[in-house]
PDB file of C-alpha atoms in Angstrom:
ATOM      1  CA  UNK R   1     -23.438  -4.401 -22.676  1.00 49.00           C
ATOM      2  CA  UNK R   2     -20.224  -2.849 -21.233  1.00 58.00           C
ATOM      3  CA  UNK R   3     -18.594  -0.085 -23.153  1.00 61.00           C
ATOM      4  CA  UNK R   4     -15.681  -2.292 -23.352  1.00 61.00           C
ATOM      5  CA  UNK R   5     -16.937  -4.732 -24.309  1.00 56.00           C
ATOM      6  CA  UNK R   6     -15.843  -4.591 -28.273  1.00 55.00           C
ATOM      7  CA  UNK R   7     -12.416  -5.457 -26.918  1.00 57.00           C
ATOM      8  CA  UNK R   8     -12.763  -8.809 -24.596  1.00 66.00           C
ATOM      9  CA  UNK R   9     -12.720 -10.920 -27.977  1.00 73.00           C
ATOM     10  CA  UNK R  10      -9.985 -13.158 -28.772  1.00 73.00           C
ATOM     11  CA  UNK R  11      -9.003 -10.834 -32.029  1.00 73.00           C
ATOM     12  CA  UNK R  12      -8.361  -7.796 -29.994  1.00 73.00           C
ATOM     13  CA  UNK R  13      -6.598  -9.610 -26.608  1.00 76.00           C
ATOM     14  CA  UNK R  14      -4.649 -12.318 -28.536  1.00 80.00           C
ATOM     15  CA  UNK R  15      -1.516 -11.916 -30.845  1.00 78.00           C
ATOM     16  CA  UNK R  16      -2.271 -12.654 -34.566  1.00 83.00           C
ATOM     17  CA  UNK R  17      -2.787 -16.634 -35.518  1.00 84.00           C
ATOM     18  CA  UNK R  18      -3.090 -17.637 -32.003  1.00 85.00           C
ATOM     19  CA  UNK R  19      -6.871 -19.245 -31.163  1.00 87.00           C
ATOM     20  CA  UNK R  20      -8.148 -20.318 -27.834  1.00 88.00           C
ATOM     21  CA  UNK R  21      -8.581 -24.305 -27.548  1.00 88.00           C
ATOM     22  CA  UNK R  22     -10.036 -25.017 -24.528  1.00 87.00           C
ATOM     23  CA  UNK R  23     -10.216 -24.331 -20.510  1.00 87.00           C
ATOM     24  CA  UNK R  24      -9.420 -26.508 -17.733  1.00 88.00           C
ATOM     25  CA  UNK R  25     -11.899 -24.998 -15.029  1.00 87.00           C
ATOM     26  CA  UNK R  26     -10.343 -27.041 -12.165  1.00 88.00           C
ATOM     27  CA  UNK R  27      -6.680 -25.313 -12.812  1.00 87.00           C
ATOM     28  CA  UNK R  28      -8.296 -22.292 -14.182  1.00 86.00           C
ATOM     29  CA  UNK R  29      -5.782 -22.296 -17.214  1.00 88.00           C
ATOM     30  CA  UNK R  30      -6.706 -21.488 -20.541  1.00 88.00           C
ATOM     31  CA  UNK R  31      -4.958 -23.468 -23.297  1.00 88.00           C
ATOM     32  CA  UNK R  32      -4.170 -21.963 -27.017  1.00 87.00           C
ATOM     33  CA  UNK R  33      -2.562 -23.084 -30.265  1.00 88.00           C
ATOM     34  CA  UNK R  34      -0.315 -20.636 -32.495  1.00 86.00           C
ATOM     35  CA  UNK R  35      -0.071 -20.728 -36.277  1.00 85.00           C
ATOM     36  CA  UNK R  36       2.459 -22.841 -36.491  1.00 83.00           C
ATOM     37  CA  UNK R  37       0.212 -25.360 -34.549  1.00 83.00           C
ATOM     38  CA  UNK R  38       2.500 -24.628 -30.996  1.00 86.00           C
ATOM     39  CA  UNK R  39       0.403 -25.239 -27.916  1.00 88.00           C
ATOM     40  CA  UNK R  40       0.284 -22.431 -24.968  1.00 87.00           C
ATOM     41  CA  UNK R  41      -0.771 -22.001 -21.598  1.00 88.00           C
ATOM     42  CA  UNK R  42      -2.120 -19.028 -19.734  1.00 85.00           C
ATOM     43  CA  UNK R  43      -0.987 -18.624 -15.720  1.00 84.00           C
ATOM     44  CA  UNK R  44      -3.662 -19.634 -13.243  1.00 84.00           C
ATOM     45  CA  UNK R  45      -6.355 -17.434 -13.149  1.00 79.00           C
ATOM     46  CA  UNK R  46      -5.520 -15.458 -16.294  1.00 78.00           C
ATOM     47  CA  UNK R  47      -7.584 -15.235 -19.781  1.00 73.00           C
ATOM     48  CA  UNK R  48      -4.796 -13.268 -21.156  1.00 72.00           C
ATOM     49  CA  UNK R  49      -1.343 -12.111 -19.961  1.00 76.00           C
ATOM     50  CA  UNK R  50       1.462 -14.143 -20.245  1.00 80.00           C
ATOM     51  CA  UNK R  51       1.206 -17.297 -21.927  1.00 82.00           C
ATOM     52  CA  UNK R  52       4.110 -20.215 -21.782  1.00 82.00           C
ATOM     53  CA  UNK R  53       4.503 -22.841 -24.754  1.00 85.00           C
ATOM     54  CA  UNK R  54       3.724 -26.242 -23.520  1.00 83.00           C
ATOM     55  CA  UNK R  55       4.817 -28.143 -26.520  1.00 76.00           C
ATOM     56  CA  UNK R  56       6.383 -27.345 -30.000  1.00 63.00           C
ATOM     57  CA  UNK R  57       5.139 -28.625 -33.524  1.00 55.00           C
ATOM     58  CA  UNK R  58       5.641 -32.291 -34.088  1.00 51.00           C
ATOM     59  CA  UNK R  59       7.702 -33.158 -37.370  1.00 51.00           C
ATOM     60  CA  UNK R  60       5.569 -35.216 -39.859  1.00 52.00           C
ATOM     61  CA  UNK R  61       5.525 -38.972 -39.130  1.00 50.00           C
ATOM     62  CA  UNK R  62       7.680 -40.515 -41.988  1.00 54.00           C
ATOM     63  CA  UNK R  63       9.317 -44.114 -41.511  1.00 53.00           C
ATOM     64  CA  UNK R  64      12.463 -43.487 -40.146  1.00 53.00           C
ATOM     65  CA  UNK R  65      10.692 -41.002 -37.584  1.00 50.00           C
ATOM     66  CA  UNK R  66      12.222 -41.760 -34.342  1.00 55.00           C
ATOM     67  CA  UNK R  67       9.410 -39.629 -31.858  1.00 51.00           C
ATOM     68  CA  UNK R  68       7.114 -41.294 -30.394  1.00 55.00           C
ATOM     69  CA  UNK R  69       3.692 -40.294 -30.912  1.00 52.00           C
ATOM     70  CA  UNK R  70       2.156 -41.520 -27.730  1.00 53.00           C
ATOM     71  CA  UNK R  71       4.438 -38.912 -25.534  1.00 54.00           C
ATOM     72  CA  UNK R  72       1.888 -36.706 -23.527  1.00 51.00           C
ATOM     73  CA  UNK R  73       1.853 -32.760 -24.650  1.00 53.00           C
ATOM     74  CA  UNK R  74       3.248 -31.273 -22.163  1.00 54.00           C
ATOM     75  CA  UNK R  75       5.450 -28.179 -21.392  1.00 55.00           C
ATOM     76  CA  UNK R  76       8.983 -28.317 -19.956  1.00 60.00           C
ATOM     77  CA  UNK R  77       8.775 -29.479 -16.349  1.00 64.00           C
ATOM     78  CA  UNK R  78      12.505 -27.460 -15.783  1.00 68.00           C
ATOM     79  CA  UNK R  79      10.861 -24.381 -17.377  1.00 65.00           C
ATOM     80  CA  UNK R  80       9.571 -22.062 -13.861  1.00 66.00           C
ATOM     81  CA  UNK R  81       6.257 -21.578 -14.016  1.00 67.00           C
ATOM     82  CA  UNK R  82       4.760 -17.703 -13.107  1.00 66.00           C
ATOM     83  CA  UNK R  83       1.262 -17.418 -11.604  1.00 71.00           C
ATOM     84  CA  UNK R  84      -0.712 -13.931 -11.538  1.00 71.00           C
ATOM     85  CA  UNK R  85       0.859 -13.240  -8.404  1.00 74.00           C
ATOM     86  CA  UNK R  86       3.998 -13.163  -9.773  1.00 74.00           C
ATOM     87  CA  UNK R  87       3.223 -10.408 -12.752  1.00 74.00           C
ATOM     88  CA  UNK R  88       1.603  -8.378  -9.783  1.00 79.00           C
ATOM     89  CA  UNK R  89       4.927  -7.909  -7.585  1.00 80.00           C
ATOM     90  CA  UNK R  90       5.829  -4.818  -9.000  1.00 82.00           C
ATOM     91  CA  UNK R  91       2.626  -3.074  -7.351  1.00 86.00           C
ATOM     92  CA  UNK R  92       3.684  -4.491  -3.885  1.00 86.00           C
ATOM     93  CA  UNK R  93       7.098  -1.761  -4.178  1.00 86.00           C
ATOM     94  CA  UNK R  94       4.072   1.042  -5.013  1.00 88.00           C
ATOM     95  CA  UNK R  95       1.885  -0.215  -2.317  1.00 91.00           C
ATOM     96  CA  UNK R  96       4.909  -0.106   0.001  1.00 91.00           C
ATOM     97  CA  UNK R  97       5.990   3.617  -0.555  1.00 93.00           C
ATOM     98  CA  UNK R  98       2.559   4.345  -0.411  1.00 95.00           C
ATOM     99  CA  UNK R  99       2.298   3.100   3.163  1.00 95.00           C
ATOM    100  CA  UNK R 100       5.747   4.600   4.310  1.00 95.00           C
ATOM    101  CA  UNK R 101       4.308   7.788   2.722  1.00 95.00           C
ATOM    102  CA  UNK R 102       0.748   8.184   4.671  1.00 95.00           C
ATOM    103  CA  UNK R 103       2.678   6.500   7.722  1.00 94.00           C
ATOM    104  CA  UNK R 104       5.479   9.579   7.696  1.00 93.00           C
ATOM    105  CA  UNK R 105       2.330  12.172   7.084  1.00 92.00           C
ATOM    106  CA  UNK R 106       0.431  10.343  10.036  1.00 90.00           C
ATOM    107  CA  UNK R 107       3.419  10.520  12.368  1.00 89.00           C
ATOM    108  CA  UNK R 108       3.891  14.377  11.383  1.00 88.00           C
ATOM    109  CA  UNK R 109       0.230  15.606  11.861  1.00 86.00           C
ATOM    110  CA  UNK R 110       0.478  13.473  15.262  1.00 81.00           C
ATOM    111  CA  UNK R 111       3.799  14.887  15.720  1.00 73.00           C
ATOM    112  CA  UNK R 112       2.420  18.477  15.193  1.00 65.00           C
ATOM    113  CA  UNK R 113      -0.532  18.343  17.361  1.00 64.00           C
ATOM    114  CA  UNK R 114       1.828  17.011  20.395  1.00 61.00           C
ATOM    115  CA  UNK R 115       2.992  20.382  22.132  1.00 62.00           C
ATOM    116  CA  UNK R 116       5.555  19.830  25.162  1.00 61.00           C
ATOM    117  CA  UNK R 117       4.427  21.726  27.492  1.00 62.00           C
ATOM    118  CA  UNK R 118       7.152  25.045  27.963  1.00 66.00           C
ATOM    119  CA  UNK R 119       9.714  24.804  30.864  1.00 72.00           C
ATOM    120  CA  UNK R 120       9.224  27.873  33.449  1.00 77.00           C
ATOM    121  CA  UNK R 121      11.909  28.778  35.463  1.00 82.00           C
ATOM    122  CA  UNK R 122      11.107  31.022  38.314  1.00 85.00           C
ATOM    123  CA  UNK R 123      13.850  33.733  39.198  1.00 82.00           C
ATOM    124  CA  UNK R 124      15.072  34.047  42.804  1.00 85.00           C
ATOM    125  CA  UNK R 125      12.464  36.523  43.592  1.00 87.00           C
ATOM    126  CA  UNK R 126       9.864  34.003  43.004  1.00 89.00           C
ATOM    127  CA  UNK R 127       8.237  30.237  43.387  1.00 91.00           C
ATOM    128  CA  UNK R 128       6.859  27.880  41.035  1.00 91.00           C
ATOM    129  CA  UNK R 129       3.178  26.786  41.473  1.00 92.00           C
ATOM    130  CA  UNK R 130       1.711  23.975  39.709  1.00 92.00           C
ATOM    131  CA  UNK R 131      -2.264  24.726  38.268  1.00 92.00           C
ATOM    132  CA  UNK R 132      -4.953  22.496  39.467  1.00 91.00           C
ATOM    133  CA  UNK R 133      -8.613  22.075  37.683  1.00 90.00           C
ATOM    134  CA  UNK R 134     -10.253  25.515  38.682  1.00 89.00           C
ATOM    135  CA  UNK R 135      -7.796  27.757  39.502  1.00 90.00           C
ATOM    136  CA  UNK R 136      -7.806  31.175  37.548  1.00 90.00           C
ATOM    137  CA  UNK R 137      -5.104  33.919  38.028  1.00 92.00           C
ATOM    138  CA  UNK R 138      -7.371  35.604  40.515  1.00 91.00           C
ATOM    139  CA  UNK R 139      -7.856  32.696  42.979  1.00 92.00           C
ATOM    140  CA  UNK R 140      -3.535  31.996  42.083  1.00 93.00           C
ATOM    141  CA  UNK R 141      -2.879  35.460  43.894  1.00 92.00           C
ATOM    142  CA  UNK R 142      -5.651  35.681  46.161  1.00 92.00           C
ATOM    143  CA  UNK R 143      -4.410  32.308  47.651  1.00 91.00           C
ATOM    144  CA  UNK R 144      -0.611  33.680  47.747  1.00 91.00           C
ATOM    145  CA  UNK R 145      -1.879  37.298  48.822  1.00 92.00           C
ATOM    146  CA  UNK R 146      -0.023  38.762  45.641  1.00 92.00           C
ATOM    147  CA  UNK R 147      -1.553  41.607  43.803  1.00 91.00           C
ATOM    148  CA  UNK R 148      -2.516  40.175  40.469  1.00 91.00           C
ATOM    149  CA  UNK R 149      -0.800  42.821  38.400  1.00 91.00           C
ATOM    150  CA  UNK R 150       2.459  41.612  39.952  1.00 90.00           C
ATOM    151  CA  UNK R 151       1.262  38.031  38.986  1.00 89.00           C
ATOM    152  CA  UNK R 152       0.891  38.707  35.834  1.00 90.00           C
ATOM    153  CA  UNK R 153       4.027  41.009  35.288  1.00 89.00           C
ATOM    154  CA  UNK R 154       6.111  37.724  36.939  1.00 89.00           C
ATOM    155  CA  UNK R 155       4.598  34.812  34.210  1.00 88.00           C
ATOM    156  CA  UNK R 156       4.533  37.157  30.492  1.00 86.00           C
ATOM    157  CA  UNK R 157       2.552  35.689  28.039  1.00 84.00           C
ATOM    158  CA  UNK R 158       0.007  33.688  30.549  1.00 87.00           C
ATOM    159  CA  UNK R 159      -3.444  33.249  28.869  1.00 87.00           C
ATOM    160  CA  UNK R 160      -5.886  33.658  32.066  1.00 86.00           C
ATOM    161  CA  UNK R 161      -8.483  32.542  30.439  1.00 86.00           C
ATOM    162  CA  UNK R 162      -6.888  29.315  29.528  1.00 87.00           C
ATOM    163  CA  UNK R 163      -4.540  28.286  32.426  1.00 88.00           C
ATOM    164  CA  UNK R 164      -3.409  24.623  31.223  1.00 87.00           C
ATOM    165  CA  UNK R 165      -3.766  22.178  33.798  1.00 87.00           C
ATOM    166  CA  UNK R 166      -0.705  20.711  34.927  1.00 86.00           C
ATOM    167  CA  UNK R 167       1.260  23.699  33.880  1.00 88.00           C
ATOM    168  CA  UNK R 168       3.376  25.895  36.067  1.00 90.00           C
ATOM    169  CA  UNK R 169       3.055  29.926  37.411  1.00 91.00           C
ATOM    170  CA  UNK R 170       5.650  31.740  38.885  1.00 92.00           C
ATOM    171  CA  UNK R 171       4.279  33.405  42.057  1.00 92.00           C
ATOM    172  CA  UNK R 172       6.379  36.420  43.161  1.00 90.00           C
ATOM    173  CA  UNK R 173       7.391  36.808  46.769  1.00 84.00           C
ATOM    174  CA  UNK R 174       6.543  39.639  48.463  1.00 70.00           C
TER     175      UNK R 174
END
């Protein structure tokens, strides 16, 4: 038994004098009658929730009773008719800023991580080399017969451990 289960009875769920009637299982409606013997629908799909009168009390039959008893109980074809759907609308706006949030957070971590890599510009007094896979700051100034202190006084900063690949050293001229 669920621990909820003291409240999925008519009493609790239903306002006071209304009593469940019957179910159509192929429309999946529920049908109820108030006190004053008014009957109601539920919307598609729903035990409880909204409910919409179908018909209204019919005055007693006297003799000069002009309604005709024969007229099917029905509700109000002009009256619109809500399904489930309809009552859940209101979490489509929460899903929605919920997306646009994680979607801004997504494209600012991504946005983060995405470094453009730092324009060098080489003075007069030097050249700008571009790094290929293996090349450390040794094999840079061997290759350009440059002392590597000069190399490294030239680019400030320069990580020789991790020259990026792609990136660009300013080789001095001597």
């Amino acid at each position: 038994m669920s621990r909820w289960s003291q409240y999925d009875t008519d009493e609790e769920r239903l306002p006071e004098g209304m009593q469940r009637i019957g179910y159509d299982a192929d429309t999946q409606i529920y049908t109820f009658r108030d006190e004053h013997g008014d009957i109601w629908e539920s919307a598609a799909g729903n035990q409880y929730g909204q409910l919409f009168r179908v018909n209204t009390t019919l005055p007693s039959y006297d003799d000069d009773d002009t309604h005709d008893a024969t007229a099917p109980l029905h509700r109000n074809p002009n009256e619109p008719r809500t399904s489930w759907r309809h009552e859940m609308m209101p979490l489509l706006n929460w899903f929605l800023l919920v997306s646009l949030f994680l979607i801004f957070i997504f494209w600012f971590i991504g946005g983060a991580t995405r470094r453009g890599e730092p324009v060098v510009t080489c003075g007069d007094d030097s050249s700008p080399y571009k790094i290929k896979s293996g090349d450390s700051c040794w094999a840079i100034a061997e290759q350009h017969d440059v002392p590597l202190e000069s190399l490294l006084h030239e680019n400030p900063g320069v990580d020789c451990d991790k020259l990026p690949v792609g990136g660009t050293v300013c080789i001095p001229r001597v």
